Short mmCIF file of C-alpha atoms in Angstrom, two decimals:
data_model
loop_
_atom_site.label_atom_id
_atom_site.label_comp_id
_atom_site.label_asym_id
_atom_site.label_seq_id
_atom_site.Cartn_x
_atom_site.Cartn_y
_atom_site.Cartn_z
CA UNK A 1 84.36 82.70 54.52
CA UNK A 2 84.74 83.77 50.98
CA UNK A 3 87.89 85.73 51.47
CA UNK A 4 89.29 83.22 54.55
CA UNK A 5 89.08 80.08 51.47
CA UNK A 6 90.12 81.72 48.53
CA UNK A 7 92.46 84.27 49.97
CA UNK A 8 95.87 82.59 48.89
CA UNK A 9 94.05 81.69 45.59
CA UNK A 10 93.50 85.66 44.73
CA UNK A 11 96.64 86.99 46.21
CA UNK A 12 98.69 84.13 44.24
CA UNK A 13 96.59 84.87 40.93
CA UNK A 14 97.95 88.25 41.28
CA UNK A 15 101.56 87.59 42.01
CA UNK A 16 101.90 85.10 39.76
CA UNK A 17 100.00 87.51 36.96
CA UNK A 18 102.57 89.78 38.16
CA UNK A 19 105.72 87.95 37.56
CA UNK A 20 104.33 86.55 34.08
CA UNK A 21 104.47 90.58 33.18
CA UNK A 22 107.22 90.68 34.06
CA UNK A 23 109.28 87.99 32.92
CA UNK A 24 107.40 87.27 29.66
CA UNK A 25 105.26 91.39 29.10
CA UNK A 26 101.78 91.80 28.27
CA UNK A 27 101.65 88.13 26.08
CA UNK A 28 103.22 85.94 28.52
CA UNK A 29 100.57 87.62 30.84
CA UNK A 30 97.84 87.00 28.59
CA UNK A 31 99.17 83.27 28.09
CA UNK A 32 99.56 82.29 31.85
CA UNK A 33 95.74 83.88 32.47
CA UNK A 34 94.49 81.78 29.83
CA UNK A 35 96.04 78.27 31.18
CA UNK A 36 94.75 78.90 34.71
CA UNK A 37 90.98 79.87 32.92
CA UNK A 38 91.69 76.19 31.39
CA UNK A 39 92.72 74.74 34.23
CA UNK A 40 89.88 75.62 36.20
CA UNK A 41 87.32 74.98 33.54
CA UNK A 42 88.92 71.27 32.80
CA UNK A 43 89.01 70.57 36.36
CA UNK A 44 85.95 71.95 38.40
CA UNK A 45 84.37 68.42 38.99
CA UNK A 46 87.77 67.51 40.18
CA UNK A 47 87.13 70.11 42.51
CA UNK A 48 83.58 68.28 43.91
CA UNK A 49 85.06 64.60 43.65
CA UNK A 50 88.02 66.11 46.38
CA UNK A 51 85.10 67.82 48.16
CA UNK A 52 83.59 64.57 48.70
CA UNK A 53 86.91 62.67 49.92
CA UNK A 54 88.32 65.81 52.11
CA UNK A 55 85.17 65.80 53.97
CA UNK A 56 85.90 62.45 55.69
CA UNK A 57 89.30 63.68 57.06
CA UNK A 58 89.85 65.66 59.82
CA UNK A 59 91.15 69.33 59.86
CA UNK A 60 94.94 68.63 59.86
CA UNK A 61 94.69 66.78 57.02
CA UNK A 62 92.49 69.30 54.97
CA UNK A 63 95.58 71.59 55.59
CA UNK A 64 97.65 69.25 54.57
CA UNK A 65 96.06 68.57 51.37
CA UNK A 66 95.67 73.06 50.88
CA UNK A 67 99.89 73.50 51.20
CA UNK A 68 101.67 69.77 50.59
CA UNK A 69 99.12 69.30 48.24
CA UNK A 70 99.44 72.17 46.44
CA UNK A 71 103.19 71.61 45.80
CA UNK A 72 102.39 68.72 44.53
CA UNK A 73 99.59 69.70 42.13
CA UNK A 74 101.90 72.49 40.97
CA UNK A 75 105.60 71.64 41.17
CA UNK A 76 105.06 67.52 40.76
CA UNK A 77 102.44 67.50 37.90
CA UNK A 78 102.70 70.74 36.18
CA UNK A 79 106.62 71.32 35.98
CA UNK A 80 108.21 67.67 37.01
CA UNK A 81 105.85 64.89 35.47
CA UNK A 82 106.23 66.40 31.88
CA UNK A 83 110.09 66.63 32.26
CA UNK A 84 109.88 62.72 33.83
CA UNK A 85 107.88 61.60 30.79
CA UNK A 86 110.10 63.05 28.34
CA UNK A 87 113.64 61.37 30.32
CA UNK A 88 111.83 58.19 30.31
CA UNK A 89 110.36 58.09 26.98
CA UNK A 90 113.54 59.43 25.23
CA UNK A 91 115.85 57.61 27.57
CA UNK A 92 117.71 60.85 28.67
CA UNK A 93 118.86 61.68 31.98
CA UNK A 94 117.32 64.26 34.45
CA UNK A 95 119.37 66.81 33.54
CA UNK A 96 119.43 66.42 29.93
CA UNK A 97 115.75 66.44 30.06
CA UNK A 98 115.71 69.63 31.85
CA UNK A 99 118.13 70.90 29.48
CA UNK A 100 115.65 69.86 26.67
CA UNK A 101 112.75 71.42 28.28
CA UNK A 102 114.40 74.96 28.62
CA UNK A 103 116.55 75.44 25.02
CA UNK A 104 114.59 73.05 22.84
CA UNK A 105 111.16 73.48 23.60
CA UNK A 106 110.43 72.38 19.88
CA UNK A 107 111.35 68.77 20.49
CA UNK A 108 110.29 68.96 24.17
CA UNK A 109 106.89 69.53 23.37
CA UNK A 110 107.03 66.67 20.57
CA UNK A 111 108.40 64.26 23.27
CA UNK A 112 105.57 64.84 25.62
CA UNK A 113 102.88 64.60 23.10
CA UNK A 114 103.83 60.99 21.32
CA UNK A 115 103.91 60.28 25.22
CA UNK A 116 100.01 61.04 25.57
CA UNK A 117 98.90 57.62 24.60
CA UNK A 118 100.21 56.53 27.57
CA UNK A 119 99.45 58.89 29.79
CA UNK A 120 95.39 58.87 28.32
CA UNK A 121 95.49 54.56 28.82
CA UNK A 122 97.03 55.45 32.47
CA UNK A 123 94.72 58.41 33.77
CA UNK A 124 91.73 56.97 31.33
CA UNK A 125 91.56 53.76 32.66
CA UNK A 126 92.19 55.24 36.48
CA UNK A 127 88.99 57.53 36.21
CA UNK A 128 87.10 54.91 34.78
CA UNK A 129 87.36 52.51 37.72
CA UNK A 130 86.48 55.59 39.83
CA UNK A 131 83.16 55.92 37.81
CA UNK A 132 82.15 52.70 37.51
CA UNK A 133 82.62 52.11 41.41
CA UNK A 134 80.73 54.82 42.26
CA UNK A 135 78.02 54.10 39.54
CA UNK A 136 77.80 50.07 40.64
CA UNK A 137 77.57 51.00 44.22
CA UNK A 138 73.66 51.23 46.13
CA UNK A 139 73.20 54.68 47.23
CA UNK A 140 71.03 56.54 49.27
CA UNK A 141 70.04 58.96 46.35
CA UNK A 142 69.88 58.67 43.03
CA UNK A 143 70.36 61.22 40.55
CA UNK A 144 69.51 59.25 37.09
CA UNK A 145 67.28 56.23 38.84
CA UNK A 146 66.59 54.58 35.48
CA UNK A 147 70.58 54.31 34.91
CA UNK A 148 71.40 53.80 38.50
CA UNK A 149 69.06 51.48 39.99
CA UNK A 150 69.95 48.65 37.33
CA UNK A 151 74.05 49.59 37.90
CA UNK A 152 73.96 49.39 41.51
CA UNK A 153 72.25 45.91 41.40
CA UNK A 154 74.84 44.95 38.72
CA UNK A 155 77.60 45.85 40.79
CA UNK A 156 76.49 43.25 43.32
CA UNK A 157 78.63 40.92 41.16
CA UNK A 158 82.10 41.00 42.83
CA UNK A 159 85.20 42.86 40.60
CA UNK A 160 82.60 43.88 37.64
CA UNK A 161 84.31 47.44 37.64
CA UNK A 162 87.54 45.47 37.10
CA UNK A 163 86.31 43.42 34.17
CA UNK A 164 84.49 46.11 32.58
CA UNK A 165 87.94 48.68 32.60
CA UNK A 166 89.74 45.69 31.40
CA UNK A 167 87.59 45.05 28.77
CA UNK A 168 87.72 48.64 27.84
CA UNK A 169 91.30 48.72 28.10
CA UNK A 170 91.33 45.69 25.48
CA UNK A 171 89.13 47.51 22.96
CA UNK A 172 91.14 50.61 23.10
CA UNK A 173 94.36 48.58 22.51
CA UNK A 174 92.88 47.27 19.77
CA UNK A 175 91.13 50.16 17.93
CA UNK A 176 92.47 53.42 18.23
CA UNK A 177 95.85 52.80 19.49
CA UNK A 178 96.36 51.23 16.49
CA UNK A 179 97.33 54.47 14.57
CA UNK A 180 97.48 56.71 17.51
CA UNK A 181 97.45 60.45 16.48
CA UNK A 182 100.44 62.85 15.60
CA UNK A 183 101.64 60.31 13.81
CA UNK A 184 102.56 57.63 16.81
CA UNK A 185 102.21 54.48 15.03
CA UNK A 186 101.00 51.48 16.66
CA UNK A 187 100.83 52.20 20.47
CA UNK A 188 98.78 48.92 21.11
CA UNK A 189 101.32 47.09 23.66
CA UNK A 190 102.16 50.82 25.47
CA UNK A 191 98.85 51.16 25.68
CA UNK A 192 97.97 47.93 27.19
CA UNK A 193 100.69 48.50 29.46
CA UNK A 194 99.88 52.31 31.15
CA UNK A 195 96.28 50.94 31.18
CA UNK A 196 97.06 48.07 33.47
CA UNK A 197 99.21 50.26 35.50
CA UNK A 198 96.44 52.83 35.84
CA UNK A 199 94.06 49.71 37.09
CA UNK A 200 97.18 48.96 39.10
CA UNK A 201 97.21 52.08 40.95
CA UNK A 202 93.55 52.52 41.57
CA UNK A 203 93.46 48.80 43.63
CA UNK A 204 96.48 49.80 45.05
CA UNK A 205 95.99 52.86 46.64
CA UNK A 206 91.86 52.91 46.71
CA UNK A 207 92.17 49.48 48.65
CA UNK A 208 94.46 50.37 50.88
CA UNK A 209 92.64 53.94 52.12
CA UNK A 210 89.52 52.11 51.97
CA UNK A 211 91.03 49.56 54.38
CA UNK A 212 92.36 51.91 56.89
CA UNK A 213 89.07 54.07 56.71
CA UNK A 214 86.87 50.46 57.50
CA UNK A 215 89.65 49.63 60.21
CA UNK A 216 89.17 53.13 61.48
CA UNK A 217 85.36 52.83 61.78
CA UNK A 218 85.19 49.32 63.41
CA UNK A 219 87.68 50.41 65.92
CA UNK A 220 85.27 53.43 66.91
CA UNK A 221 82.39 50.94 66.57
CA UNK A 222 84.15 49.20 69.15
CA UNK A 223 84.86 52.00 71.78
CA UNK A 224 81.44 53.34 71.29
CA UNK A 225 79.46 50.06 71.29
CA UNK A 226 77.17 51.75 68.79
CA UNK A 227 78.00 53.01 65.22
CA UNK A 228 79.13 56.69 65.58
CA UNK A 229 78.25 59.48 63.30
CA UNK A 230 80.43 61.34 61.87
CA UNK A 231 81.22 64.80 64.37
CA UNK A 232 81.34 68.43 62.71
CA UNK A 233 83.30 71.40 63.27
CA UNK A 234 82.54 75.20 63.46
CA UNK A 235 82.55 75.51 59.53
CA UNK A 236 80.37 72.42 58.97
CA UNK A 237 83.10 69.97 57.70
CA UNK A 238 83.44 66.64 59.09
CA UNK A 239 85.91 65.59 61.66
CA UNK A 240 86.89 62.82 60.44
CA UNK A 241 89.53 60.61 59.67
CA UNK A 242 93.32 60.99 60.63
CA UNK A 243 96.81 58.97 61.09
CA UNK A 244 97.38 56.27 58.44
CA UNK A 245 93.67 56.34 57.16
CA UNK A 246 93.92 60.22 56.58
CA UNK A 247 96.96 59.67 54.83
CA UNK A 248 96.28 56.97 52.49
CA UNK A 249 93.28 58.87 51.52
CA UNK A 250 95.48 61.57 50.88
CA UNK A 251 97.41 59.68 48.24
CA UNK A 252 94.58 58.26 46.82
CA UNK A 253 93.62 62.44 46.16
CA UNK A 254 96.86 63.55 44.91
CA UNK A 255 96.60 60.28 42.09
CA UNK A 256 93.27 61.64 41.57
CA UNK A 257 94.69 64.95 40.92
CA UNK A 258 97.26 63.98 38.68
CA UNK A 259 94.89 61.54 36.57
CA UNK A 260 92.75 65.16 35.77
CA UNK A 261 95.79 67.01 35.13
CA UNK A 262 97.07 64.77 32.19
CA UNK A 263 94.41 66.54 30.26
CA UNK A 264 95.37 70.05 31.23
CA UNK A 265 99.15 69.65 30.39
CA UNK A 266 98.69 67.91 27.07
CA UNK A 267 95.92 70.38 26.27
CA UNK A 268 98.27 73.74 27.67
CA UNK A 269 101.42 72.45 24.48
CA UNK A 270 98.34 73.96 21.75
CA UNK A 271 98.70 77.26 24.09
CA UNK A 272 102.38 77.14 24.68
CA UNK A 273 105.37 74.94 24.92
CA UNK A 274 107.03 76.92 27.79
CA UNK A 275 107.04 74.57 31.28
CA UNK A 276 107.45 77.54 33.24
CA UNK A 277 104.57 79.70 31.78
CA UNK A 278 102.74 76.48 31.96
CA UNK A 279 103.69 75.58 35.06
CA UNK A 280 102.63 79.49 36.35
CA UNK A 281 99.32 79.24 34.65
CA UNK A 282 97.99 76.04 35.64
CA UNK A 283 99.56 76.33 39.05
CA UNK A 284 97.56 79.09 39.67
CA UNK A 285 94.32 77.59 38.54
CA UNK A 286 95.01 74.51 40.34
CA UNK A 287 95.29 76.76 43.09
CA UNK A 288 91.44 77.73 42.70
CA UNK A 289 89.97 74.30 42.52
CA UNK A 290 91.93 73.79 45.55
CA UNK A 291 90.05 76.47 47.39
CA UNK A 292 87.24 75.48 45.70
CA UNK A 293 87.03 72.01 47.34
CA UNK A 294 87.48 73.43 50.67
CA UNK A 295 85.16 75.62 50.48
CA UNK A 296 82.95 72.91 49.17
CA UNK A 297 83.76 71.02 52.65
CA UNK A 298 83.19 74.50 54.87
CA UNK A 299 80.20 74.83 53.22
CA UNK A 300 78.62 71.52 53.17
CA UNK A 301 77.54 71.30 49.56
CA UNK A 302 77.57 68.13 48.77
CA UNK A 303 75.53 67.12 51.46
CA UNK A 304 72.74 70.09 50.77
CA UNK A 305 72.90 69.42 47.60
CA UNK A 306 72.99 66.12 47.08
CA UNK A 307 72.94 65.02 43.13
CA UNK A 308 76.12 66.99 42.98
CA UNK A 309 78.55 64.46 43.44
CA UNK A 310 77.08 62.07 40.99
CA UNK A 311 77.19 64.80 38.09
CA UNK A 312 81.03 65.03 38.94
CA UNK A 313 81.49 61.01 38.77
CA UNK A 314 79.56 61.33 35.60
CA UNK A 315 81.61 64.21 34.10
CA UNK A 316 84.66 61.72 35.16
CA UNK A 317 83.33 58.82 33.37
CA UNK A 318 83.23 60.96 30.08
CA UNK A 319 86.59 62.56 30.47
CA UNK A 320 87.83 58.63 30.85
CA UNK A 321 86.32 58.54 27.59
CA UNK A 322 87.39 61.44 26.11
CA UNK A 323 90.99 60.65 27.30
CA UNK A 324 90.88 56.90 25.82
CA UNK A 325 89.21 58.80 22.58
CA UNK A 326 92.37 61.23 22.39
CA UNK A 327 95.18 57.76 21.88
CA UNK A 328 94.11 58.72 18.32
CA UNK A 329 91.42 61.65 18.19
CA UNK A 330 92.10 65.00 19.01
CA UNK A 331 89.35 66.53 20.78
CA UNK A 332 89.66 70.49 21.73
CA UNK A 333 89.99 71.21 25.29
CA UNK A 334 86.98 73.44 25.34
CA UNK A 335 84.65 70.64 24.51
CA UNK A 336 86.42 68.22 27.45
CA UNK A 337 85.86 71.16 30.26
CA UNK A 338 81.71 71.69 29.13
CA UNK A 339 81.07 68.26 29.09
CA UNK A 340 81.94 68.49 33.02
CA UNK A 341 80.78 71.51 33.64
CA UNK A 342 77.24 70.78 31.76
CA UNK A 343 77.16 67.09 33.90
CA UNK A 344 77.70 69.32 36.85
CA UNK A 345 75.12 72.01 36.69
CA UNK A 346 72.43 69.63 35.97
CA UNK A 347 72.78 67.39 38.77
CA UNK A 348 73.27 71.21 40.74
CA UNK A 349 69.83 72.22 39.32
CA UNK A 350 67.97 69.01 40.18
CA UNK A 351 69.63 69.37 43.92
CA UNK A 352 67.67 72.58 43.69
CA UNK A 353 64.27 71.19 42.31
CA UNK A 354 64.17 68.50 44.98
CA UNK A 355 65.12 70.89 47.60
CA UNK A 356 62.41 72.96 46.71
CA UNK A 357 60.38 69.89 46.19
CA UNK A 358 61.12 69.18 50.00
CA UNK A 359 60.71 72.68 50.90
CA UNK A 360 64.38 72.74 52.15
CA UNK A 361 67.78 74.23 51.18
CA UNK A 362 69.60 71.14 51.78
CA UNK A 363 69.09 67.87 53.86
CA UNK A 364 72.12 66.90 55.97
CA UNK A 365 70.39 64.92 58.49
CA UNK A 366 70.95 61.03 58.42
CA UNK A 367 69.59 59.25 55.43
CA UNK A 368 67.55 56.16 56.22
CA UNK A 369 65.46 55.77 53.07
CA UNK A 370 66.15 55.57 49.71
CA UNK A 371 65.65 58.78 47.65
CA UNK A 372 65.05 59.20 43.93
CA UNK A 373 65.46 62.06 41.50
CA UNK A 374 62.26 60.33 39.83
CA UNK A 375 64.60 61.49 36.73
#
């Protein structure tokens, strides 16, 4: 199964590897290697937070989300969205800003990064509504019950998540995008602007994926006359949803995708102001958290291992902090991807101590009762 997921990953690491040799020698090798080791490190509880949408759709739509997606992830966020943010934010047209990009990569580079307080109120404030839903809502298991248990009954009140990323959106306006770094100025009302947008987006298309994916259930509620659990395929995935449902859902990943990457392409200008060496690099690491969620789905991780998915909705709540922190702070990269990847492998180890606990590797079976970490 190893080499059947990550197949394309390894034999695109090593054309891509091979092209950066060629086009760039032995430092424009050693540059696009390092962007895709950032890429994965900054985005491997993207990777789990995928893992645990993709598992509700069906196997079309997994494909759909390896090669559409992809192109996407690669062409759309790592080689178009920095040349979009740099024609709108200096008012140039497509071609000029293309033109920039390639033969004044000096000013190209400073054009993208006074548009980062932006893009951190847009991509901050989008993560943080996707944390605080998933921290207000009553699970089955809880990871940290002493946090948890007191959110979920908070989150009974209806559009708290909204009022609390407002609220948070306010603040930052009013603190740090004051005096935004690199010398920005006063960012307050841009700020307050991409922030509401972000919001925006997250009703917009979370809503509408979530409505589809209820519709979808009551209708099979309906035919059934009983509620119907979810069937599996060979590799253990779910077969699950599909038409418009599938494809809202689908959306709603790729804005998730793009509201990680703002991190990765603002963080790749201290490693190189090249879009197509940035472009290669993080294309091909995007390429591995790809795989990586898929075989996340094949596998059935998340539901062996169950504490998993709530140390990558914590890791997101911190890099919607980190991001908001950024409007004025610079924080290295390298402390951004730990924080996740710390978040992650605890909530991974206490999977394994309850497993153990429960003398089994995983439970997948229905979950009828509440269970605690006792954390």
């Amino acid at each position: 199964m190893l080499l059947k997921t990550f197949g394309w990953s390894f034999a695109i690491t090593a054309a891509g590897l091979a092209l950066a040799g060629v086009l760039w020698g032995w430092q424009g090798l050693a540059i696009v290697g390092i962007l895709s080791i950032l890429e994965i490190s900054l985005s491997f509880d993207n990777a789990v937070i995928n893992a645990g949408i993709l598992r509700k759709m069906n196997a079309f739509w997994q494909k759909i989300f390896l090669t559409v997606g992809i192109l996407i992830a690669v062409f759309g966020m790592r080689l178009v969205f920095p040349v979009v943010i740099v024609a709108i934010t200096a008012k140039l047209g497509p071609i000029e800003a293309v033109n920039l990009a390639i033969n004044d990569k000096t000013r190209y580079e400073h054009l993208v990064t006074s548009a980062h307080p932006a893009i951190a109120a847009f991509g901050g404030i989008f993560l943080l509504m996707i944390f605080l839903d998933f921290i207000f809502e009553e699970r089955d298991y809880k990871w940290l019950s002493w946090i948890e248990k007191p959110m979920a009954k908070m989150g009974k009140l209806d559009m708290l998540s909204v009022i609390i990323a407002l609220v948070v959106l306010l603040v930052t306006s009013m603190t740090v995008a004051t005096a935004a770094a690199h010398g920005a100025g006063d960012k307050s009302a841009t700020v307050l602007l991409a922030g509401v947008a972000g919001l925006l987006t997250y009703l917009v298309v979370a809503g509408i994926s979530g409505y589809f994916e209820d519709k979808l259930e009551e209708d099979d509620d309906e035919e059934d006359g009983q509620p119907a659990a979810p069937a599996r395929n060979g590799t253990g995935a779910a077969v699950g949803l599909a038409g418009k449902a599938a494809f809202f859902m689908f959306l709603y990943l790729e804005v998730i995708d793009a509201s990680f990457s703002f991190d990765g392409v603002i963080g790749a200008f201290a490693i190189t102001n090249d879009i197509f060496m940035m472009a290669l690099g993080l294309g091909i690491g995007a390429m591995y958290i790809r795989s990586l969620t898929v075989f996340l789905v094949r596998k059935g991780t998340l539901d062996d291992y169950v504490y998993l998915e709530h140390g990558a909705h914590y890791a997101i709540g911190a890099l919607a902090v980190i991001l908001l922190i950024t409007i004025k702070y610079e924080i290295n990269e390298v402390i951004t991807g730990l924080v996740g990847i710390v978040l992650i492998g605890l909530s991974f180890a206490s999977s394994v101590v309850r497993n153990r606990r429960e003398g089994k590797p995983g439970d997948s079976s229905g979950k009828s009762s509440e269970v605690t970490s006792g954390v």
